[in-house]
CSV table of N, CA and C in Angstrom, one decimal:
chain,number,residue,atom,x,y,z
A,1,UNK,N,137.9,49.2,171.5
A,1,UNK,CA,139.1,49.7,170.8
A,1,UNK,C,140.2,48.7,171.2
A,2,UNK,N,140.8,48.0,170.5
A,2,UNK,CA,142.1,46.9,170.9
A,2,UNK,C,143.3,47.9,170.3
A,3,UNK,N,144.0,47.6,171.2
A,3,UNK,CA,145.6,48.4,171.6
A,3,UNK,C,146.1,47.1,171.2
A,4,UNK,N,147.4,47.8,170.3
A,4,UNK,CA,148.9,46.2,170.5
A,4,UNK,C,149.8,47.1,171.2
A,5,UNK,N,149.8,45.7,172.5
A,5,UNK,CA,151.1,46.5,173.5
A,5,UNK,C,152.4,45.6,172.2
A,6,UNK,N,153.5,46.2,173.0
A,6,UNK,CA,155.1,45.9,171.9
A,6,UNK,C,155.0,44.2,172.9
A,7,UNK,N,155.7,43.6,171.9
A,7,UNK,CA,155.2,42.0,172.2
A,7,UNK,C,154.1,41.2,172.1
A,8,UNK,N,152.9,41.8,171.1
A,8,UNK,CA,152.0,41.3,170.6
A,8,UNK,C,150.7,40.9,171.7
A,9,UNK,N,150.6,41.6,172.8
A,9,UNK,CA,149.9,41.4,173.7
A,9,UNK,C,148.5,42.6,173.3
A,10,UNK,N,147.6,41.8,173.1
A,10,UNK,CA,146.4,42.6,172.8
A,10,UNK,C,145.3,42.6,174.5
A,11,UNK,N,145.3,44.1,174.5
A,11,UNK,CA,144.5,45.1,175.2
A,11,UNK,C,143.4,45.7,174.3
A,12,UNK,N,142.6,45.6,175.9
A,12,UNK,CA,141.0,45.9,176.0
A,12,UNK,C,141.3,47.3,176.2
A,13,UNK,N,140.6,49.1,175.6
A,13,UNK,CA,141.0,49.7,176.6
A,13,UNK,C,139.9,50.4,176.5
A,14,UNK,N,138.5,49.9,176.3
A,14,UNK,CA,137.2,50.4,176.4
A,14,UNK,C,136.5,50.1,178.0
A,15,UNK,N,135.5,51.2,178.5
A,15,UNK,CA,134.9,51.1,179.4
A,15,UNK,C,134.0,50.3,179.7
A,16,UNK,N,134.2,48.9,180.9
A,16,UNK,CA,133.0,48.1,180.4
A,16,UNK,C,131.7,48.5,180.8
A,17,UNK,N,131.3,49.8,181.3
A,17,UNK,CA,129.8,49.7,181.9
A,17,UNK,C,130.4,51.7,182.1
A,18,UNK,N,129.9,52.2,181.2
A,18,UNK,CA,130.2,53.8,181.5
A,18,UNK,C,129.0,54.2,182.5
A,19,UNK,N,127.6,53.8,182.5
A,19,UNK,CA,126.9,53.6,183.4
A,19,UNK,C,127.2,53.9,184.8
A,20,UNK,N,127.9,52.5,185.3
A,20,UNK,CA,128.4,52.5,186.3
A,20,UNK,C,129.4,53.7,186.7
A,21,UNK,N,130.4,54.1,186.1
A,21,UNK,CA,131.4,55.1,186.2
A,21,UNK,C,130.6,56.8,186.1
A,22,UNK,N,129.6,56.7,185.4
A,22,UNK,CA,128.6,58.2,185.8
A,22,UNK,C,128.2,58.2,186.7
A,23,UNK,N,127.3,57.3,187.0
A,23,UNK,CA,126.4,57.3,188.3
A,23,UNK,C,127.8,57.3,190.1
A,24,UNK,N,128.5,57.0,189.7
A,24,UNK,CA,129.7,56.7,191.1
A,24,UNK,C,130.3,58.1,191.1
A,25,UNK,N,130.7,58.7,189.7
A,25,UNK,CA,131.4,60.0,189.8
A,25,UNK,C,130.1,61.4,190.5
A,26,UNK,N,129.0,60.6,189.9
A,26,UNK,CA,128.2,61.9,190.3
A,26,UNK,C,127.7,62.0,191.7
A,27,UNK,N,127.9,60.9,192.4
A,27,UNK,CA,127.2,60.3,193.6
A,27,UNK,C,128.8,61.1,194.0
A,28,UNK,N,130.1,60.8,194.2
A,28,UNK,CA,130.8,61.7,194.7
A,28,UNK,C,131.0,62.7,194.7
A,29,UNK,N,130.3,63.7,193.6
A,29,UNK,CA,130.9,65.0,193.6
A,29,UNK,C,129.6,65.3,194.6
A,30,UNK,N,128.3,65.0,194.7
A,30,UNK,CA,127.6,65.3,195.2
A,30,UNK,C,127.3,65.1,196.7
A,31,UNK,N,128.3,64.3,196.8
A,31,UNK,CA,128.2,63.6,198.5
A,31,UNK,C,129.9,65.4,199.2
A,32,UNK,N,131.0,65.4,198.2
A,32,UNK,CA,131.6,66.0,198.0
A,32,UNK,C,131.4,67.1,198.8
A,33,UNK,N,130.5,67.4,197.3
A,33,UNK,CA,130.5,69.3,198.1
A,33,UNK,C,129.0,69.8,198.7
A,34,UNK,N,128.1,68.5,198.9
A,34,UNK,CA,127.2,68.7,200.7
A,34,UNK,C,128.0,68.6,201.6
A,35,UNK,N,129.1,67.3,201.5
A,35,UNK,CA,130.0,67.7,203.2
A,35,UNK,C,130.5,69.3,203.1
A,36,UNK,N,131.2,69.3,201.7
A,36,UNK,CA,132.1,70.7,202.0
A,36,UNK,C,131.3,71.9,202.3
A,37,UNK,N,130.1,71.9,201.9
A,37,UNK,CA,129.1,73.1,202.7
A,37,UNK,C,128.6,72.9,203.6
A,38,UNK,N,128.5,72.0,204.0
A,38,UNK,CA,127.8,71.2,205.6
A,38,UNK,C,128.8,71.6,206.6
A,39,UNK,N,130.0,71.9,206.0
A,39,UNK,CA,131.2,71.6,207.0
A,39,UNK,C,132.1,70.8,208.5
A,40,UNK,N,131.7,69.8,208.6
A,40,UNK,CA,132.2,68.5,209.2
A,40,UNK,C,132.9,69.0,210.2
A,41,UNK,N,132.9,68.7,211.4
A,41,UNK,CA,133.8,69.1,212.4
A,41,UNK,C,135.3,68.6,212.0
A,42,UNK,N,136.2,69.1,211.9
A,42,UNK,CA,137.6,68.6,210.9
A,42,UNK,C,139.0,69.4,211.8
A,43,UNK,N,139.8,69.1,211.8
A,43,UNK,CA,141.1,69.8,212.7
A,43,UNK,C,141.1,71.2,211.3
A,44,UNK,N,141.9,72.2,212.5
A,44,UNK,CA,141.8,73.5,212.0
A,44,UNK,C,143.4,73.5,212.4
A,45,UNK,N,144.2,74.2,211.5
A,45,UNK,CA,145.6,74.3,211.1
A,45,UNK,C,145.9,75.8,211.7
A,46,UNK,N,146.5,76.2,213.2
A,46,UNK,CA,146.8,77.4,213.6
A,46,UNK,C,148.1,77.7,213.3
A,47,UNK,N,148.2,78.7,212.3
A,47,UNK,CA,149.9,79.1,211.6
A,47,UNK,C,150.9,79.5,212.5
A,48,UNK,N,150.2,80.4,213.3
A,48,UNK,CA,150.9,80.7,214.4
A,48,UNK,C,151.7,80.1,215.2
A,49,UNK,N,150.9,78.9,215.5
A,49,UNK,CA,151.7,78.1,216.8
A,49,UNK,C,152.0,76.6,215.8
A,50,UNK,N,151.6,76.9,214.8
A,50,UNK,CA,152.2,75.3,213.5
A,50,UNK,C,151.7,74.4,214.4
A,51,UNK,N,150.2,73.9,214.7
A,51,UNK,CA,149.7,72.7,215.4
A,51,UNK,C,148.1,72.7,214.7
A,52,UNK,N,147.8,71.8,214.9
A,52,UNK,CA,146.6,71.1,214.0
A,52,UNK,C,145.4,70.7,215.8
A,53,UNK,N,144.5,71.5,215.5
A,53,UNK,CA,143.8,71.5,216.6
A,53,UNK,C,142.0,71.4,216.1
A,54,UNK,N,141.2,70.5,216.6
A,54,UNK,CA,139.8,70.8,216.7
A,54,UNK,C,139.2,71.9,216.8
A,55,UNK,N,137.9,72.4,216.3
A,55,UNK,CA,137.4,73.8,216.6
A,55,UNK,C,137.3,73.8,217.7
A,56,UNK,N,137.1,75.0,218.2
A,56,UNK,CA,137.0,75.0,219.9
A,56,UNK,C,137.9,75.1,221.2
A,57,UNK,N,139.4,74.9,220.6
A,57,UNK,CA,140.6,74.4,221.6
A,57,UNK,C,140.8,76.1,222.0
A,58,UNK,N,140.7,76.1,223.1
A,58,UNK,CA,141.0,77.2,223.7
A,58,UNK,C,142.3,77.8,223.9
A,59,UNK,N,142.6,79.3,223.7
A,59,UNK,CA,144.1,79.8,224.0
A,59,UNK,C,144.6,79.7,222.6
A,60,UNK,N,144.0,79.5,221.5
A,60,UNK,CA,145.1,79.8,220.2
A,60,UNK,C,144.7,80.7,219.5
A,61,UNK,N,145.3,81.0,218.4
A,61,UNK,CA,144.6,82.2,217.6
A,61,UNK,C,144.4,82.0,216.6
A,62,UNK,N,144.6,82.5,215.5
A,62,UNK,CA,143.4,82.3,214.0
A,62,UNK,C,143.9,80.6,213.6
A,63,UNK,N,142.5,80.7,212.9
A,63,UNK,CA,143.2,79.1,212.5
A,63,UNK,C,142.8,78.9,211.0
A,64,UNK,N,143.0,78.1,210.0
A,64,UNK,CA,142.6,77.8,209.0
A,64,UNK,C,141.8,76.6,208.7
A,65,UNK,N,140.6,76.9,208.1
A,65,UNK,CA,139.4,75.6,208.7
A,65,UNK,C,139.5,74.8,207.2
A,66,UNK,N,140.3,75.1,205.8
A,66,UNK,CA,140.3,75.0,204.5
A,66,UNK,C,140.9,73.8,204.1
A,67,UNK,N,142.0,73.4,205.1
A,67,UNK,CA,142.7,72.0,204.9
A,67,UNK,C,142.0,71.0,205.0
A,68,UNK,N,141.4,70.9,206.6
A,68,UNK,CA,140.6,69.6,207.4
A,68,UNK,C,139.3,70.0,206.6
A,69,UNK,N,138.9,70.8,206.2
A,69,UNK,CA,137.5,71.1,205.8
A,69,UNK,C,137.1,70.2,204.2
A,70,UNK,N,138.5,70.5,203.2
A,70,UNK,CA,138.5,69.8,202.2
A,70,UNK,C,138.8,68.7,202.3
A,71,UNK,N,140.2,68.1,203.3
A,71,UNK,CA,140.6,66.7,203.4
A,71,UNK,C,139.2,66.0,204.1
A,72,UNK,N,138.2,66.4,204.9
A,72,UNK,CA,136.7,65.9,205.1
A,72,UNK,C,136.1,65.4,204.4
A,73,UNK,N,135.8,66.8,203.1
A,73,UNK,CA,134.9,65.8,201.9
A,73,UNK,C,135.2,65.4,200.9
A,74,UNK,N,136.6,65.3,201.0
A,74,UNK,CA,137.3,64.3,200.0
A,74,UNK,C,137.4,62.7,200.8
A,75,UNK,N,137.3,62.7,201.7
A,75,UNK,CA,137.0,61.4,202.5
A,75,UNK,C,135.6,60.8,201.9
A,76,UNK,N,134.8,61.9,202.4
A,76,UNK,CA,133.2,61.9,202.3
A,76,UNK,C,133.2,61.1,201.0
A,77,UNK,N,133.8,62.1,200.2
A,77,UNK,CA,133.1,61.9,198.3
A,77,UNK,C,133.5,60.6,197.9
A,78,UNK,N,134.7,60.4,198.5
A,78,UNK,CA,135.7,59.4,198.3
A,78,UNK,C,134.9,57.6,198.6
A,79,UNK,N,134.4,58.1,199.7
A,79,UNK,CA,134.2,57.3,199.9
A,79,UNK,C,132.3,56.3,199.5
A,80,UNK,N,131.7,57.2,199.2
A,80,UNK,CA,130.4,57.7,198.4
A,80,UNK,C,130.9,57.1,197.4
A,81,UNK,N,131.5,57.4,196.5
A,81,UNK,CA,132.1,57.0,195.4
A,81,UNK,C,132.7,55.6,195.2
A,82,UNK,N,133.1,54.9,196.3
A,82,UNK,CA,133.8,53.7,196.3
A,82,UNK,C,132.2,52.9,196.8
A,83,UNK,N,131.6,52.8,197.7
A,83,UNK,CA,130.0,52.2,197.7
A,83,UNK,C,129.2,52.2,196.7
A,84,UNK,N,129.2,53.0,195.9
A,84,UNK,CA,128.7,53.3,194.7
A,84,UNK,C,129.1,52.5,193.8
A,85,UNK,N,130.4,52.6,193.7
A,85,UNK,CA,131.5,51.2,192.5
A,85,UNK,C,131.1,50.0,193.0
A,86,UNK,N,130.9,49.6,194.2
A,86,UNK,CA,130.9,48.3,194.7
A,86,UNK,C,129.3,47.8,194.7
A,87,UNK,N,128.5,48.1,195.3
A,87,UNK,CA,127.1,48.3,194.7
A,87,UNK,C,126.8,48.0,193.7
A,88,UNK,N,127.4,49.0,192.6
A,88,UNK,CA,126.8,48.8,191.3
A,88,UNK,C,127.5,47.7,190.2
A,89,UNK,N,128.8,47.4,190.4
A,89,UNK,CA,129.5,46.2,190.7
A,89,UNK,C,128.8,44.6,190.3
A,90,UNK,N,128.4,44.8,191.9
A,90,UNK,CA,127.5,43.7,192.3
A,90,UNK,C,126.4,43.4,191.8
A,91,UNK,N,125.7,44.5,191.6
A,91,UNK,CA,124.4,44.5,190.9
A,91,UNK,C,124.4,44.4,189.2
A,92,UNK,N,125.6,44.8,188.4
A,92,UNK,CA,125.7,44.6,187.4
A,92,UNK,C,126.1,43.4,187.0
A,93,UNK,N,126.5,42.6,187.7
A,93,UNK,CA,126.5,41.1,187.9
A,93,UNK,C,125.4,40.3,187.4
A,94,UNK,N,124.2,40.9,187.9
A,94,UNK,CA,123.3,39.7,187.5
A,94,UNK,C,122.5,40.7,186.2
A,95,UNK,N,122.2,41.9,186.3
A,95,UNK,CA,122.3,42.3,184.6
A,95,UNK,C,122.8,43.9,184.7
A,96,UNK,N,123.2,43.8,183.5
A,96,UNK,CA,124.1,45.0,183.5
A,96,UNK,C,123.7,46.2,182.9
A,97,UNK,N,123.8,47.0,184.0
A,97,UNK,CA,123.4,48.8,184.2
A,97,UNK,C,123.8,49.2,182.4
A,98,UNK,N,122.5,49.7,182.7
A,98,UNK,CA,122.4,51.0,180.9
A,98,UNK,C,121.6,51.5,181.4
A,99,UNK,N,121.8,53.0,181.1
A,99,UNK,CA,120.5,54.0,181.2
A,99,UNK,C,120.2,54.8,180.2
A,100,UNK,N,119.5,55.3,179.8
A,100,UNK,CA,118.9,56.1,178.4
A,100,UNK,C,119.4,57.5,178.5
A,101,UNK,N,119.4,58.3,177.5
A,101,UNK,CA,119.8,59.2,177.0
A,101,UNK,C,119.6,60.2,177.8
A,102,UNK,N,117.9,60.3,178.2
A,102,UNK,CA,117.6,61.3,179.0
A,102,UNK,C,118.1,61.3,180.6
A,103,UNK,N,118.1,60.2,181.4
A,103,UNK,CA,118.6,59.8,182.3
A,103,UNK,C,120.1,60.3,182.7
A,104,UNK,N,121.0,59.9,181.5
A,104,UNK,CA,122.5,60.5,181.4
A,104,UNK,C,122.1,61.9,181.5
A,105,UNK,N,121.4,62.6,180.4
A,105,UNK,CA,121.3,64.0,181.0
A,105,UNK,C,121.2,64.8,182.4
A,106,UNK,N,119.7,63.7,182.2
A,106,UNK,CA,119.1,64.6,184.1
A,106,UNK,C,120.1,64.1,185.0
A,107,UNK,N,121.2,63.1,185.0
A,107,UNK,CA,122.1,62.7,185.9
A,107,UNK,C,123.0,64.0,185.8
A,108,UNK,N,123.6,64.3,184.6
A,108,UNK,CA,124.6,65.4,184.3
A,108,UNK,C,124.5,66.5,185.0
A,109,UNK,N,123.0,66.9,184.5
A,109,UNK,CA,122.2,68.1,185.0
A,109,UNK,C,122.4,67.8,186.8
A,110,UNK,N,122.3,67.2,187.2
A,110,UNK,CA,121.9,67.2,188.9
A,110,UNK,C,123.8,67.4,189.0
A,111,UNK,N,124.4,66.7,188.5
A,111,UNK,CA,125.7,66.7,188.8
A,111,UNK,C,126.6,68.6,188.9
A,112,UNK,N,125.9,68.7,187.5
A,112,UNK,CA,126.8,70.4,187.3
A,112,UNK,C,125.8,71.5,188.3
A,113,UNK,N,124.4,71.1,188.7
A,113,UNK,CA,124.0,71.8,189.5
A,113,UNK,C,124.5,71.8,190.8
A,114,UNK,N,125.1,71.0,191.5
A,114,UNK,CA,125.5,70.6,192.5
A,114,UNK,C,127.1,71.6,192.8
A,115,UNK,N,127.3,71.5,191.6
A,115,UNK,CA,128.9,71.6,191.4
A,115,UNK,C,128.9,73.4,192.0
A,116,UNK,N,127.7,74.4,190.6
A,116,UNK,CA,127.7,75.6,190.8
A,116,UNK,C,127.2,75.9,192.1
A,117,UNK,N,125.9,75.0,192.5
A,117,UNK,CA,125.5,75.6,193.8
A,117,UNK,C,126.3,75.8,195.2
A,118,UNK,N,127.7,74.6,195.5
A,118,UNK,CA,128.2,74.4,195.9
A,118,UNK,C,129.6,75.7,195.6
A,119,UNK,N,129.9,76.0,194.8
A,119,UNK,CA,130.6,77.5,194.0
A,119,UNK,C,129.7,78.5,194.7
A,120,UNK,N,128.5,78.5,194.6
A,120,UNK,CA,128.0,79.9,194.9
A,120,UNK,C,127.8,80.2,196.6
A,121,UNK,N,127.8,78.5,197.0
A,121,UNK,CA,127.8,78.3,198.1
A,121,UNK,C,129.2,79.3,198.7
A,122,UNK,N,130.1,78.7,198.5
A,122,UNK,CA,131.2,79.3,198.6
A,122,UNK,C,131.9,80.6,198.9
A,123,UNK,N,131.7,80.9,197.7
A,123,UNK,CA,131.9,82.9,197.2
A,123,UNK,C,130.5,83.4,198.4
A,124,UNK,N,129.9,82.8,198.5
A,124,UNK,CA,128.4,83.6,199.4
A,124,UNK,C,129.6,83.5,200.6
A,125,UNK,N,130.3,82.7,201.2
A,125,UNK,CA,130.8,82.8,202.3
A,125,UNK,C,131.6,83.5,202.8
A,126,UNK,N,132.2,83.6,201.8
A,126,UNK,CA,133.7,84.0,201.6
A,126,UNK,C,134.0,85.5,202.1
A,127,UNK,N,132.4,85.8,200.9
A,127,UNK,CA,131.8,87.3,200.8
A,127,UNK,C,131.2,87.6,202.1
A,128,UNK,N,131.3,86.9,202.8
A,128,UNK,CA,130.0,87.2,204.6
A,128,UNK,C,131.8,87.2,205.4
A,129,UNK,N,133.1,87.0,205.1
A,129,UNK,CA,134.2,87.2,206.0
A,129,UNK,C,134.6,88.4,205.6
A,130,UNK,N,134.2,89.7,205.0
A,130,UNK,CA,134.7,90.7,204.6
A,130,UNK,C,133.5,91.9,205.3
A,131,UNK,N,132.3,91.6,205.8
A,131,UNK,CA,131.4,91.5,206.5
A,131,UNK,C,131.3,91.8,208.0
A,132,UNK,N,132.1,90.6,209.0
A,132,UNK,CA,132.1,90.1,209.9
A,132,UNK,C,132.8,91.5,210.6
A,133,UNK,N,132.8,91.7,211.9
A,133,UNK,CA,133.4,92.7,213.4
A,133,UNK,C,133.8,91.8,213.5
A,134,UNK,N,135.8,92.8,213.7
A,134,UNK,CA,136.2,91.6,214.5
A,134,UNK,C,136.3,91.0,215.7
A,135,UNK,N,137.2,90.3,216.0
A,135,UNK,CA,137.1,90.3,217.3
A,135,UNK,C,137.5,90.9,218.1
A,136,UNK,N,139.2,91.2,217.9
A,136,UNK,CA,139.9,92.0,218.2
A,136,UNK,C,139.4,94.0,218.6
A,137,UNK,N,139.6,94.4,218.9
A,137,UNK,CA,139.4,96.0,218.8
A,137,UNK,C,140.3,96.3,218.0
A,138,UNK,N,140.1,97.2,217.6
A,138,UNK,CA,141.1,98.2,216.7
A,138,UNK,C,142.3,98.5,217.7
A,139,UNK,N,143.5,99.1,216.9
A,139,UNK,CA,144.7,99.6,217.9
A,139,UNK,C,144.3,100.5,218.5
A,140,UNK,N,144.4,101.3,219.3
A,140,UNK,CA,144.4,102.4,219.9
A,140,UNK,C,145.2,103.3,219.2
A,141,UNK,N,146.2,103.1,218.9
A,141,UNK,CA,147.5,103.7,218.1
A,141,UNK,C,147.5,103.6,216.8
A,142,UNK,N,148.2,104.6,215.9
A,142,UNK,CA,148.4,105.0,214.7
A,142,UNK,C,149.6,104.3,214.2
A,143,UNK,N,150.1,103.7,213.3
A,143,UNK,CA,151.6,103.3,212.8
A,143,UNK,C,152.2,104.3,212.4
């Protein structure tokens, strides 16, 4: 598809290898959300005392594992994703990546399965903190 930018400057603004750009997108969501269910040792965000601490740090209280947990496998995918471009890159260099019909599918297919499993992964968890004794004891006292 050629674009006229204003001043008669003719633009490319087609994808040169969609190939390439499936296979990288899928390879990140998939690298994605295994770290985000794998869950990565990652700083945990205590509201209480507004400090950013490793699991484990002793003497603080609740903490939120959701920040460092996501900024993880956004690193993760991120970076999955960028080896993937460069790789394929390189390799499309000497001939250039096409894949067939069915291929794009079963790639798709592995992609949205990853997506939901990693969803159900989720809600399964979410649903086991509603579950949990806490730690604390109850008050002794009534409000």
């Amino acid at each position: 598809m050629e674009w006229m930018v204003p001043g008669h400057i003719e633009v490319d603004l087609t994808m040169k290898n969609p190939a390439t750009v499936l296979l990288c997108v899928s390879i990140a969501i998939f690298v994605f959300c295994g770290s985000f269910l794998w869950n990565p040792p990652s700083p945990r965000f205590h509201p209480i005392e507004r400090v950013w601490r490793m699991p484990g740090a002793e003497g603080l209280g609740p903490a939120m594992g959701w920040y460092g947990r996501t900024g993880a496998a956004m690193l993760a995918g991120a970076g999955a994703g960028g080896a993937c471009l460069v790789l394929t890159t390189v390799a499309s260099r000497r001939k250039p990546i096409s894949l067939t019909p069915a291929v794009v599918y079963i790639i798709t297919a592995i992609a949205l399965a990853t997506l939901i499993g990693a969803s159900a992964g989720i809600v399964h968890e979410q649903r086991s903190w509603f579950y949990k004794t806490p730690l604390a004891p109850p008050p002794s006292h009534e409000y």
